[in-house]
Short mmCIF file of C-alpha atoms in Angstrom, two decimals:
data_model
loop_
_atom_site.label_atom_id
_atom_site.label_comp_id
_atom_site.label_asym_id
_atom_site.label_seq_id
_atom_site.Cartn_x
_atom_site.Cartn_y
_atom_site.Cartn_z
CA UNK A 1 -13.44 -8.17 -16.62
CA UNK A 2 -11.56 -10.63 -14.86
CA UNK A 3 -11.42 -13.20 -18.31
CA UNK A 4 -10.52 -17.17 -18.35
CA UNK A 5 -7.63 -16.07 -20.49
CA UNK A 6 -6.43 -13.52 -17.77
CA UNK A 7 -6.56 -15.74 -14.94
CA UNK A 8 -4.87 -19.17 -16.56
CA UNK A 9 -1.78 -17.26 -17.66
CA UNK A 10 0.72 -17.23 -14.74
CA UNK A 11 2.57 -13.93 -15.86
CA UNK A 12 1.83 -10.38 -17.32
CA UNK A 13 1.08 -9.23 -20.43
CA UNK A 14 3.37 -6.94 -22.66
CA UNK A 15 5.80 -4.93 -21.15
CA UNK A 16 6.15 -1.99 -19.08
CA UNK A 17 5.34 1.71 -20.48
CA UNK A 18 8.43 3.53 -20.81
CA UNK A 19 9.51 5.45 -16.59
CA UNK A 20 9.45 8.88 -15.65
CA UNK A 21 10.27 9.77 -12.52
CA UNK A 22 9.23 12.62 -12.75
CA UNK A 23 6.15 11.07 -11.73
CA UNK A 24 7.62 10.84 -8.16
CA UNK A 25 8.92 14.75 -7.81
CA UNK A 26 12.87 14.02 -8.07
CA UNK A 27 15.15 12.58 -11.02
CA UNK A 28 16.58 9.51 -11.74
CA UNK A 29 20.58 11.18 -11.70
CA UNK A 30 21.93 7.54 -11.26
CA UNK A 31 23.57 8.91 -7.95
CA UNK A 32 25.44 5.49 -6.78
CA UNK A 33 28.35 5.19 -4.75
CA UNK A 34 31.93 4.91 -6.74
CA UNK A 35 32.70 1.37 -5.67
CA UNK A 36 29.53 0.03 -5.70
CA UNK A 37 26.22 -0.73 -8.06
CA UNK A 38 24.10 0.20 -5.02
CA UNK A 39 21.83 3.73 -6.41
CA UNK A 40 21.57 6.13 -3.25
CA UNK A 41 17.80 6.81 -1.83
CA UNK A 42 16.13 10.49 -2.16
CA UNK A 43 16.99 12.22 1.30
CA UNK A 44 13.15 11.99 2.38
CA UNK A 45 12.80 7.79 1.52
CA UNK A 46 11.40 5.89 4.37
CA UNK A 47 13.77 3.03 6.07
CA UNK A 48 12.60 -0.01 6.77
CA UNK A 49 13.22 -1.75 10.19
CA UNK A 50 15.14 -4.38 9.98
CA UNK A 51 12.97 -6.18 12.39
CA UNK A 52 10.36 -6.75 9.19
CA UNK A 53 12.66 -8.73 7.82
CA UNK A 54 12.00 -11.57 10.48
CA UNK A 55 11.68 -15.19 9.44
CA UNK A 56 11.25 -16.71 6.22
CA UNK A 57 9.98 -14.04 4.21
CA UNK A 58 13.05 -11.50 5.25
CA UNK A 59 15.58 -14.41 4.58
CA UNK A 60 13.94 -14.23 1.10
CA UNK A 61 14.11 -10.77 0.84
CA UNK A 62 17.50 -10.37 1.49
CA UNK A 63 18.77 -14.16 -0.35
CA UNK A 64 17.29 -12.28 -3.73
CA UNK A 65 18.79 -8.26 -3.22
CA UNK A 66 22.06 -9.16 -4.21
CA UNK A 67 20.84 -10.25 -7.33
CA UNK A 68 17.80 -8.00 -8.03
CA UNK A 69 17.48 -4.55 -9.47
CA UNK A 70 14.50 -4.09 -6.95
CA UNK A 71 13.28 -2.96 -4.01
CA UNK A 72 13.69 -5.36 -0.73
CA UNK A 73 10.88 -3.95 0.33
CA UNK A 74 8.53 -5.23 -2.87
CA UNK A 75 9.94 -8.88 -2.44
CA UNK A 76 9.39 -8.96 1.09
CA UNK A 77 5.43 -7.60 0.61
CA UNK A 78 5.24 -9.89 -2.35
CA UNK A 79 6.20 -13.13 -0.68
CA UNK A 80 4.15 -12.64 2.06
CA UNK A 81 1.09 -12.00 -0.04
CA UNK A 82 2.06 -15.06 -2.33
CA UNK A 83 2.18 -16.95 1.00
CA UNK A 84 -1.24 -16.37 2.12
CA UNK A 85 -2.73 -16.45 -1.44
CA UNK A 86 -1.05 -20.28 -2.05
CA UNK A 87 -1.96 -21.07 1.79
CA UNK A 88 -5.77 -20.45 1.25
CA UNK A 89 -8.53 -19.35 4.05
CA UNK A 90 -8.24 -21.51 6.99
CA UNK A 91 -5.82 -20.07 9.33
CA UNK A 92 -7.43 -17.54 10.39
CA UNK A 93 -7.54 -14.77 13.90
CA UNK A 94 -10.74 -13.80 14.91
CA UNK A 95 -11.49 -10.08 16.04
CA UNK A 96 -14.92 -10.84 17.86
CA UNK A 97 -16.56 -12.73 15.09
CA UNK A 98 -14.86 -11.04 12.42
CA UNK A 99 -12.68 -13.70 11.01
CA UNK A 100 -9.07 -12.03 9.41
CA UNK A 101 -7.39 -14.97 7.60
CA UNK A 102 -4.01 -14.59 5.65
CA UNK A 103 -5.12 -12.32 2.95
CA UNK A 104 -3.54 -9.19 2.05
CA UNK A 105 -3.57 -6.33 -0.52
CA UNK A 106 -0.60 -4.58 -1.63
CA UNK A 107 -0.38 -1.47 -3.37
CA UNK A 108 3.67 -0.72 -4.49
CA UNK A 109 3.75 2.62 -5.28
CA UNK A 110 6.70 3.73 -7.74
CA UNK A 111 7.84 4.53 -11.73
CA UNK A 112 6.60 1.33 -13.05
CA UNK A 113 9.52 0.47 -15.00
CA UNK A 114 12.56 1.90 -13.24
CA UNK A 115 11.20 0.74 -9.79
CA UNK A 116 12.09 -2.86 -11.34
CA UNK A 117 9.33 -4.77 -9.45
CA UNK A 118 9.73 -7.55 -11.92
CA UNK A 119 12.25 -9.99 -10.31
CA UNK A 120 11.17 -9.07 -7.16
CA UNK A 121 7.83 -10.72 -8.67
CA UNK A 122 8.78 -13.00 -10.76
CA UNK A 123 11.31 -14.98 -8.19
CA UNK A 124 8.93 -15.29 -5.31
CA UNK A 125 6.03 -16.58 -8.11
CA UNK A 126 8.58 -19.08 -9.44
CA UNK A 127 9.19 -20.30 -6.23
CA UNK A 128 5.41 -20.63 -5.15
CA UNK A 129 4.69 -22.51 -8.88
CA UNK A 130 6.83 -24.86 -7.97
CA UNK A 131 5.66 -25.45 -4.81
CA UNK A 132 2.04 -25.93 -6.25
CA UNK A 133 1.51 -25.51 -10.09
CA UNK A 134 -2.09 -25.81 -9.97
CA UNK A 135 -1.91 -22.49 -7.86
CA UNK A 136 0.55 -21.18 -10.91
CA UNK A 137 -1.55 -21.96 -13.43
CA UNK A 138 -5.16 -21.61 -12.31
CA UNK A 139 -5.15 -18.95 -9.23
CA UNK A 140 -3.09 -16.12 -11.13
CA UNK A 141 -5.21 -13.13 -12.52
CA UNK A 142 -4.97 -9.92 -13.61
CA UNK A 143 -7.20 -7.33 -15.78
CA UNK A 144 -9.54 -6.15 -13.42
CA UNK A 145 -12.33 -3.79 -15.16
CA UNK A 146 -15.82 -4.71 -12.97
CA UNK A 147 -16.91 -5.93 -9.95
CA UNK A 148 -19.23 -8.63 -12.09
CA UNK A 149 -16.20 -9.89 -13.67
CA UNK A 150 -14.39 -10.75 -10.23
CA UNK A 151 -17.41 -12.57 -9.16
CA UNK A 152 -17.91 -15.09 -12.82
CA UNK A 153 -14.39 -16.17 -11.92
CA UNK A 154 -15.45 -17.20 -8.58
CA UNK A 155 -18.94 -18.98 -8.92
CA UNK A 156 -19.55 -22.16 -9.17
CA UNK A 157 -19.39 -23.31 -13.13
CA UNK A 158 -22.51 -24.65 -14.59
CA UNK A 159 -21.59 -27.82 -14.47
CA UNK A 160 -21.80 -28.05 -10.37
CA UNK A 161 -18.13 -27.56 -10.01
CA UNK A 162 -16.56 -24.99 -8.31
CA UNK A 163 -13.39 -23.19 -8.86
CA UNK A 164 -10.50 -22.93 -6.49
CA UNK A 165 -11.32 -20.31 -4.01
CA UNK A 166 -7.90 -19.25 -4.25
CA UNK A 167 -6.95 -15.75 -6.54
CA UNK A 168 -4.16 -13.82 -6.57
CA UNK A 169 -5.03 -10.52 -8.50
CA UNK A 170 -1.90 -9.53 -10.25
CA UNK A 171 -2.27 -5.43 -11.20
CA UNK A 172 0.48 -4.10 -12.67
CA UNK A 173 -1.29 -1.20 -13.80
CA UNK A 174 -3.77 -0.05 -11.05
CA UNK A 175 -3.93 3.63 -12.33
CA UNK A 176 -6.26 1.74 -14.87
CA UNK A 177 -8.36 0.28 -12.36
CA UNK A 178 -8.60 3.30 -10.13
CA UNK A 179 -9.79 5.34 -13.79
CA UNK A 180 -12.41 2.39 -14.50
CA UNK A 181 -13.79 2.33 -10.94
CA UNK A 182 -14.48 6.35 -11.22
CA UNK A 183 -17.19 5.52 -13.82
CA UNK A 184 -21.09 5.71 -12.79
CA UNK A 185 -22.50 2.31 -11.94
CA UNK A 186 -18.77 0.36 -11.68
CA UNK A 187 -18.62 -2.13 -9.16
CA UNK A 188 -14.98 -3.35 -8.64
CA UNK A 189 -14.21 -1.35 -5.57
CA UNK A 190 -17.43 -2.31 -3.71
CA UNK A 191 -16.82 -5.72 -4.85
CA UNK A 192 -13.11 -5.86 -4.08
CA UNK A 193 -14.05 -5.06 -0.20
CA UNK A 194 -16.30 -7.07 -0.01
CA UNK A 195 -13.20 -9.64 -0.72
CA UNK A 196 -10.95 -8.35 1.45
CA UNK A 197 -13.53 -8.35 4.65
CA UNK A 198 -15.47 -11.82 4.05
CA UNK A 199 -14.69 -13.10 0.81
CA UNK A 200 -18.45 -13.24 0.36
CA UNK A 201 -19.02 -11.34 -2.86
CA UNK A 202 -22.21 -10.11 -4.64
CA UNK A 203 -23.42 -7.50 -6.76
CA UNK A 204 -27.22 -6.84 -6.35
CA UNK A 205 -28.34 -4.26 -8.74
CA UNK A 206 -29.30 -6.51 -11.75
CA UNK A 207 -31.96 -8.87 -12.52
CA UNK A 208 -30.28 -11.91 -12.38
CA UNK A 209 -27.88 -10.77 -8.81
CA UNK A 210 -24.16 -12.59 -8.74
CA UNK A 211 -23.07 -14.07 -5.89
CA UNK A 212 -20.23 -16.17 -4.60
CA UNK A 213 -18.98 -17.09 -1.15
CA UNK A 214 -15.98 -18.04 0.72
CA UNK A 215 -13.41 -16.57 -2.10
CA UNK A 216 -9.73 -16.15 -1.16
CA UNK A 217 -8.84 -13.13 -2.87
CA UNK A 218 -5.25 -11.48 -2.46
CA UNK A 219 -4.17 -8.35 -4.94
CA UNK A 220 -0.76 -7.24 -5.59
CA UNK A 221 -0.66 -4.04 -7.25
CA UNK A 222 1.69 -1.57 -9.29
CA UNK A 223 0.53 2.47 -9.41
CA UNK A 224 2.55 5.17 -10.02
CA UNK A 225 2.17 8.36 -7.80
CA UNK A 226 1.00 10.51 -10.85
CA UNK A 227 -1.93 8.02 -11.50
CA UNK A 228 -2.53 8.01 -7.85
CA UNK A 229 -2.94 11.99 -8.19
CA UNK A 230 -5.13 11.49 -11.17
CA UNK A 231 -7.24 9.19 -10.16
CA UNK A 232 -8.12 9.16 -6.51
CA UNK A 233 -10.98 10.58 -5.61
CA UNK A 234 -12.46 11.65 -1.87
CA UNK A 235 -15.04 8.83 -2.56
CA UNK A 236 -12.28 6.56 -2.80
CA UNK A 237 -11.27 7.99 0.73
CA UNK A 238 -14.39 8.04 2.56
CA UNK A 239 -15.54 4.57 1.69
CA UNK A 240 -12.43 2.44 2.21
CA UNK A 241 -11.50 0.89 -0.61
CA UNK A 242 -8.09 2.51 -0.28
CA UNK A 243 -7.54 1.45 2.99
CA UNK A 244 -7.56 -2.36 2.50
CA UNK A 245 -4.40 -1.66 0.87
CA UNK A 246 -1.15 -2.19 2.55
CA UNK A 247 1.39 0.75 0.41
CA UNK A 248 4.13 0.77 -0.09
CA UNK A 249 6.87 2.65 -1.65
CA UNK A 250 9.22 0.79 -4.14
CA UNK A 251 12.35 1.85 -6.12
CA UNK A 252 14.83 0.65 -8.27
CA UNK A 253 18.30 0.22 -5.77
CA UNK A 254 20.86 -0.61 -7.75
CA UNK A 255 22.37 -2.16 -11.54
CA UNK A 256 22.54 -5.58 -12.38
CA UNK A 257 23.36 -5.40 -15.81
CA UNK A 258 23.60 -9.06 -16.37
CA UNK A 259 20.24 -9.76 -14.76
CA UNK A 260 21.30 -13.56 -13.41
CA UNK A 261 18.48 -15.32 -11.35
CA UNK A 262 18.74 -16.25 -7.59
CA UNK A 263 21.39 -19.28 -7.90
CA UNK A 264 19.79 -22.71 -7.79
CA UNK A 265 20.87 -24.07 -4.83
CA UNK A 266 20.02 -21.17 -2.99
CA UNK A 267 16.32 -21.33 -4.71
CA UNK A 268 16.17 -24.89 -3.93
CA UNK A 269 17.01 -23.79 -0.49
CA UNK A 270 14.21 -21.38 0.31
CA UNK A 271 11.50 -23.65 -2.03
CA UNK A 272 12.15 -26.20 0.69
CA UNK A 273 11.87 -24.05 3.61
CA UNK A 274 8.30 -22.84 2.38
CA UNK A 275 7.42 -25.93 1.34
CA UNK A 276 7.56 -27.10 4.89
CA UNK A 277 6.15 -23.62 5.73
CA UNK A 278 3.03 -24.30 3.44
CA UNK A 279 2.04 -27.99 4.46
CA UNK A 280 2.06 -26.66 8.39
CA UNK A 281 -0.22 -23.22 7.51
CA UNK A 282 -2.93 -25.62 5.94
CA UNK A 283 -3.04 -27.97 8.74
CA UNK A 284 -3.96 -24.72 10.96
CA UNK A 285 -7.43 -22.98 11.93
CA UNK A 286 -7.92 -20.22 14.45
CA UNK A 287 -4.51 -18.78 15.68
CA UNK A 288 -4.41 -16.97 18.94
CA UNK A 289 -1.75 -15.04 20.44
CA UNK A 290 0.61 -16.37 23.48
CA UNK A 291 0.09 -14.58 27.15
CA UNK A 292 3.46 -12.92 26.44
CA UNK A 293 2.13 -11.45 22.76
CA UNK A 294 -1.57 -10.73 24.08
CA UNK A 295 0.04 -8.75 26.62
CA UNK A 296 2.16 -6.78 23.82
CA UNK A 297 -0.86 -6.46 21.46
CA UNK A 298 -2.51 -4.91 24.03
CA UNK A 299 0.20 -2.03 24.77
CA UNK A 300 0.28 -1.50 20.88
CA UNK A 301 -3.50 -1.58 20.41
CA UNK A 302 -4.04 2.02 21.83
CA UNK A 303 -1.32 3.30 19.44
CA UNK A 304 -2.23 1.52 15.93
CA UNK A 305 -5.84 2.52 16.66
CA UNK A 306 -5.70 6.27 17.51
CA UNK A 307 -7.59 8.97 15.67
CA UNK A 308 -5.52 10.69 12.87
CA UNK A 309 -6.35 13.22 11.01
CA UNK A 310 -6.81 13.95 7.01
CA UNK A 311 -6.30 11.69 3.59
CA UNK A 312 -3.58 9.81 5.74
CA UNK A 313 -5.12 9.48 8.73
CA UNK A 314 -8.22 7.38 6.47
CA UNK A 315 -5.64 5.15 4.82
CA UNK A 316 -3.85 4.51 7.76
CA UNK A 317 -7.51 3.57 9.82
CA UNK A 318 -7.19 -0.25 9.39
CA UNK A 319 -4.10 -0.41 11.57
CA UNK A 320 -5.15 -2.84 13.43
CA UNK A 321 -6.20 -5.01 10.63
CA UNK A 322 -3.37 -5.24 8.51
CA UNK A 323 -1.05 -5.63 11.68
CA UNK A 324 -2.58 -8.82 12.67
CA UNK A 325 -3.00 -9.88 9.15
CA UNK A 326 0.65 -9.58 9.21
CA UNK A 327 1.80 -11.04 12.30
CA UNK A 328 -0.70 -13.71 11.84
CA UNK A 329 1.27 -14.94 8.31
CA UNK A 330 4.68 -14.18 9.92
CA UNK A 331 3.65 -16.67 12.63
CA UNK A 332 2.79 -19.14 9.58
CA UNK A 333 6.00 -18.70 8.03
CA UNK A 334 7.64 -19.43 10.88
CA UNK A 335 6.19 -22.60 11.67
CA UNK A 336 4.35 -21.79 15.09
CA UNK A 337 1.12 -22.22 16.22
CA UNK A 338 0.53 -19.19 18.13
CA UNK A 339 1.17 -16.02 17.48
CA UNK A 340 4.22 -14.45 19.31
CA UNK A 341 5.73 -11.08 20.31
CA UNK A 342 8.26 -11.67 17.79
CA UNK A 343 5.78 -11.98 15.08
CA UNK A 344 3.86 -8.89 16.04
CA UNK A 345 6.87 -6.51 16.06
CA UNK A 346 8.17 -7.78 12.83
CA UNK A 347 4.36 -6.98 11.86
CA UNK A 348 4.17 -3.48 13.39
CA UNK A 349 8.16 -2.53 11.74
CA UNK A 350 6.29 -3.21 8.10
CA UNK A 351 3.44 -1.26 9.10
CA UNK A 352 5.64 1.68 10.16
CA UNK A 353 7.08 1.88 7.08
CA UNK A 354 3.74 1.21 5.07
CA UNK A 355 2.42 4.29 7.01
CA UNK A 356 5.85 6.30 6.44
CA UNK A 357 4.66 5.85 3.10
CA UNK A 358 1.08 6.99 3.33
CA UNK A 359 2.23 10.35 4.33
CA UNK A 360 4.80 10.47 2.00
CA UNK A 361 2.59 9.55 -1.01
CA UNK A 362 -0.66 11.38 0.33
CA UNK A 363 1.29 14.20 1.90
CA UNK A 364 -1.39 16.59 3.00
CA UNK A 365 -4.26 15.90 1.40
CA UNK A 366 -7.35 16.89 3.42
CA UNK A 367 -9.61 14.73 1.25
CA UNK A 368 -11.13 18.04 -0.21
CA UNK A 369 -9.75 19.30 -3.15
CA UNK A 370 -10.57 23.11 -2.75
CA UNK A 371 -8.72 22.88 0.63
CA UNK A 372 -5.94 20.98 -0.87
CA UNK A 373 -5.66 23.87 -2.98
CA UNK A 374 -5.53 26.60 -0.48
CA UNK A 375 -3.32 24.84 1.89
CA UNK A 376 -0.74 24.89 -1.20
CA UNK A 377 -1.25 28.41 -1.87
CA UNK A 378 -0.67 29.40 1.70
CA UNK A 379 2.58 26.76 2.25
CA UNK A 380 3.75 29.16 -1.58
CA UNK A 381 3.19 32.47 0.22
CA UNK A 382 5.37 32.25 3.29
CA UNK A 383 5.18 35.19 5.86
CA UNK A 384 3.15 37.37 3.58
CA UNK A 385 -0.24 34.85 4.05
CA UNK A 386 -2.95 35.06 1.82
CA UNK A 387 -6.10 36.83 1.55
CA UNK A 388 -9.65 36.86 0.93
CA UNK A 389 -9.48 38.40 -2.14
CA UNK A 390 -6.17 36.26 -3.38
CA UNK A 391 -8.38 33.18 -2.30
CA UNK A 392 -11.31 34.60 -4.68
CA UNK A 393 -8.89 34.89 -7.53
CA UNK A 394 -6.97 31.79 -6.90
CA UNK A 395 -10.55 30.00 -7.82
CA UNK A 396 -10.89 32.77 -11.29
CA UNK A 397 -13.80 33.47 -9.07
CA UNK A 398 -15.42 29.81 -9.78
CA UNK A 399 -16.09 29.11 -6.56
CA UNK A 400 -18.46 30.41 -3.65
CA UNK A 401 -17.67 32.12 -0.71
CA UNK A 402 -19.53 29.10 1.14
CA UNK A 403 -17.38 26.94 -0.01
CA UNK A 404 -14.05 28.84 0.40
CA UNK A 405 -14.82 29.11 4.02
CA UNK A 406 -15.93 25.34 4.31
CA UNK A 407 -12.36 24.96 3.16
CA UNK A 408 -11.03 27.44 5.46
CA UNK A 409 -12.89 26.08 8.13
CA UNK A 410 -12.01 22.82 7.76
CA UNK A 411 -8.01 23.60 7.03
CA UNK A 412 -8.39 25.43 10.70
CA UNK A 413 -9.87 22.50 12.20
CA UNK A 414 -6.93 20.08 11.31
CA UNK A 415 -4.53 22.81 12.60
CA UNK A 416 -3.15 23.39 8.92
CA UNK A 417 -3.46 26.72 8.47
CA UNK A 418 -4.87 30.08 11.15
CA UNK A 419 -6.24 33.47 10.76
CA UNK A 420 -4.72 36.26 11.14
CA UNK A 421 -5.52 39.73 11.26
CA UNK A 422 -3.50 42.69 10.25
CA UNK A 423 -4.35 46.15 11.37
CA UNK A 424 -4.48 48.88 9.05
CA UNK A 425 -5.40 52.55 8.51
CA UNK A 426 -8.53 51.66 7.23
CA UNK A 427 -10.37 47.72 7.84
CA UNK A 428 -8.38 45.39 9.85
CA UNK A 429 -6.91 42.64 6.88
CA UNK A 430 -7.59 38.68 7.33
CA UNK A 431 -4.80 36.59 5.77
CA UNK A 432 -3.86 32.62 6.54
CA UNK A 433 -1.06 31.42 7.15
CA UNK A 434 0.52 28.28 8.20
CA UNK A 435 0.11 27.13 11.51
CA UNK A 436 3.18 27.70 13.41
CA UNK A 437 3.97 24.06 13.82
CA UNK A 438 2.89 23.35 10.35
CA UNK A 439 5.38 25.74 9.18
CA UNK A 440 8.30 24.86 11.76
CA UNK A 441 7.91 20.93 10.58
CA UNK A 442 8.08 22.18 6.46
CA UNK A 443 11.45 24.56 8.13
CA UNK A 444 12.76 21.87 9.64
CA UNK A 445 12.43 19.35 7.06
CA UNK A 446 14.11 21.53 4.42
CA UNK A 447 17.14 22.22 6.83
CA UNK A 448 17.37 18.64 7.47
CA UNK A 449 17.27 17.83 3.37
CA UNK A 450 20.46 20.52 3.14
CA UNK A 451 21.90 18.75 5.71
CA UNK A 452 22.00 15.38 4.09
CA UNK A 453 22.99 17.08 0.58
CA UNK A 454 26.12 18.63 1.88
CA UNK A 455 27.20 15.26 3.80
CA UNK A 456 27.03 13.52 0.73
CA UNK A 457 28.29 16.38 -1.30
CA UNK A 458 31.61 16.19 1.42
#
């Protein structure tokens, strides 16, 4: 549970397990350029648009990289949640009379030590602390193991007092989470939904029911890819838990050996800037969006809220959400009191990349395991396909032919994989293969992998 203990001490607890990337598929061979500290990017890492690094946040982003073993991309996502945790709940958009208020989650998905997410936590935190301590010292949390626990920290004491609304759930280890959440009866993920869409929490299936209301709850979370794998179940999928979470992918990008912290003056620099930044978000209610931006919102709308397909598609199905949930707290950095074009696009560049990273981390995942399997079996066997009978034994004949061609049927359906038949002397032969544009996107990836190899190799 969410303890008193956890949530008055600003900082984690022990440190990091020992990395291993390979957790992540590819090796950490310290590949870095001969004049430089600066640790090259495996050919298939997403770029992020420079046009996310907009306004205050970006300036913060790129003030601490030349200092910082980390990821740009983690400080950026980490200020911006810090922001709208330390702001609180009143600015707010509506979306009819939903109301979306500066609240995010974060999941930074990476080799928890080696992706060095540390500084690009611990500056931004620093910064916020000493902006408001009481938010330092009372609104930082961590340890989440129930859905009951979440809620004690955020009802009112016994006394008549209640606590600050205000929590910024610190998990550095969210494979944990995700492993507790699998068991029977667990209520953290219902619960933690329940924060991200109204902040109006309650669990209901005890005698004595918990409830609290109007909670401000932002997470910032740490998972490597191999717990991800472990962990993540369809149910996690289908009920979208794991959609509330902006990912992201986060690496270590170069050595700083000495470790020195972000120069004062440029600290006391930025700690101004969002000081301003702070005292005008709390001062604001419902934000709208200029003619100019309502009129770019609703070109993009169509986009960020088509249909897509598999694992991927359901992470990426609160588009919408997280986009104005962005622009919304780049507007609030920024000092304005609408919403503006500029704002949205610097929204929609971190979204890119968050979704960039969906597919990388997801890949194909069909959100059933048996077809998951199959589809990898037929991406191994190339031309040759594979057949009824290979299916049968890829199982050791454990499961049904009912459920193979549920599998088959739906890997068809999402145009991963077709049917083929093969004339012979005696019964025409079924095998699957991959679809042809299935297997001309895997061809063309690997040719544009080599590519990149032998330029750098040159």
């Amino acid at each position: 549970d969410v303890c008193s203990s956890d949530l008055d001490a600003p900082g984690f607890n022990g440190d990091p397990p020992s990395p291993n990337w390979e957790d992540f598929g590819f090796a950490d061979d310290g590949r870095e350029e001969s004049d430089s500290s600066i640790i090259q990017p495996p050919d298939w890492w997403p770029e992020l648009d420079r046009e996310a690094y907009y306004g205050l946040a970006g300036e913060f982003a790129q003030a601490l990289d030349p200092y910082s073993e980390g990821d740009p991309v983690a400080t950026l996502t980490n200020v911006l949640t810090m922001f709208g945790s330390c702001v609180g709940p009143s600015p707010h958009c509506l979306v009819g009379r939903t109301q979306h208020p500066a609240r995010l989650f974060v999941a930074q998905v990476g080799v928890t030590s080696k992706g060095r997410k540390g500084l690009a936590l611990s500056e931004p935190r620093h910064a916020f602390g000493m902006l408001d301590p009481n938010w330092y010292q009372h609104c930082i949390g961590g340890g989440l193991s129930s859905g009951e626990g979440l809620i004690k920290r955020m009802c009112e004491k016994p006394d008549g007092s209640r606590p600050d609304a205000r929590l910024l759930v610190i998990e550095e280890e969210m494979g944990r989470v995700l492993a507790v959440a699998r068991r029977e009866g667990n209520t953290v993920t219902a619960t933690l939904r329940q924060a991200w869409d109204t902040g109006n929490l309650s669990v209901m299936t005890r005698d004595d029911p918990l409830q609290a209301h109007g909670a401000h709850i932002s997470v910032l979370s740490h998972v490597t890819r191999a717990d991800l794998e472990r962990y993540v179940s369809d149910i996690d999928v289908e009920n979208g838990f794991l959609n509330r979470f902006l990912w992201v992918l986060v690496r270590r990008t170069k050595y700083r050996p000495d470790g020195d912290p972000l120069p004062d003056h440029i600290a006391q620099d930025l700690e101004h800037r969002l000081r301003s930044a702070l005292v005008f978000a709390r001062r604001q209610t419902r934000m709208e969006r200029d003619p100019r931006a309502r009129i770019f919102w609703d070109e993009q709308y169509r986009h960020l809220s088509r249909e897509r397909e598999g694992v991927s598609g359901a992470l990426a199905g609160r588009a919408e959400a997280h986009v104005l949930r962005l622009s919304l707290l780049y507007a609030l950095l920024g000092q304005s009191e609408v919403i503006r074009v500029e704002h949205i696009k610097a929204a929609l560049a971190l979204w890119d990349y968050a979704e960039r990273s969906i597919a990388l981390i997801f890949g194909d995942r069909t959100g059933s395991k048996t077809a998951d399997t199959i589809l990898e079996a037929v991406r191994q066997s190339g031309e040759q396909g594979v057949s009824e009978n290979d299916l049968h034994l890829l199982f050791n004949r454990h499961k049904s032919a009912k459920e193979r061609e549920e599998a088959i049927a739906l890997l068809r359906s999402l145009g991963k994989i077709e049917e083929v038949t093969i004339r012979t002397k005696g019964r025409p032969r079924t095998i699957y293969r991959l679809c042809a544009e299935s297997a001309e996107s895997a061809k063309s990836a690997k040719s544009a992998k080599s590519a990149k190899s032998a330029e750098r190799s040159k």
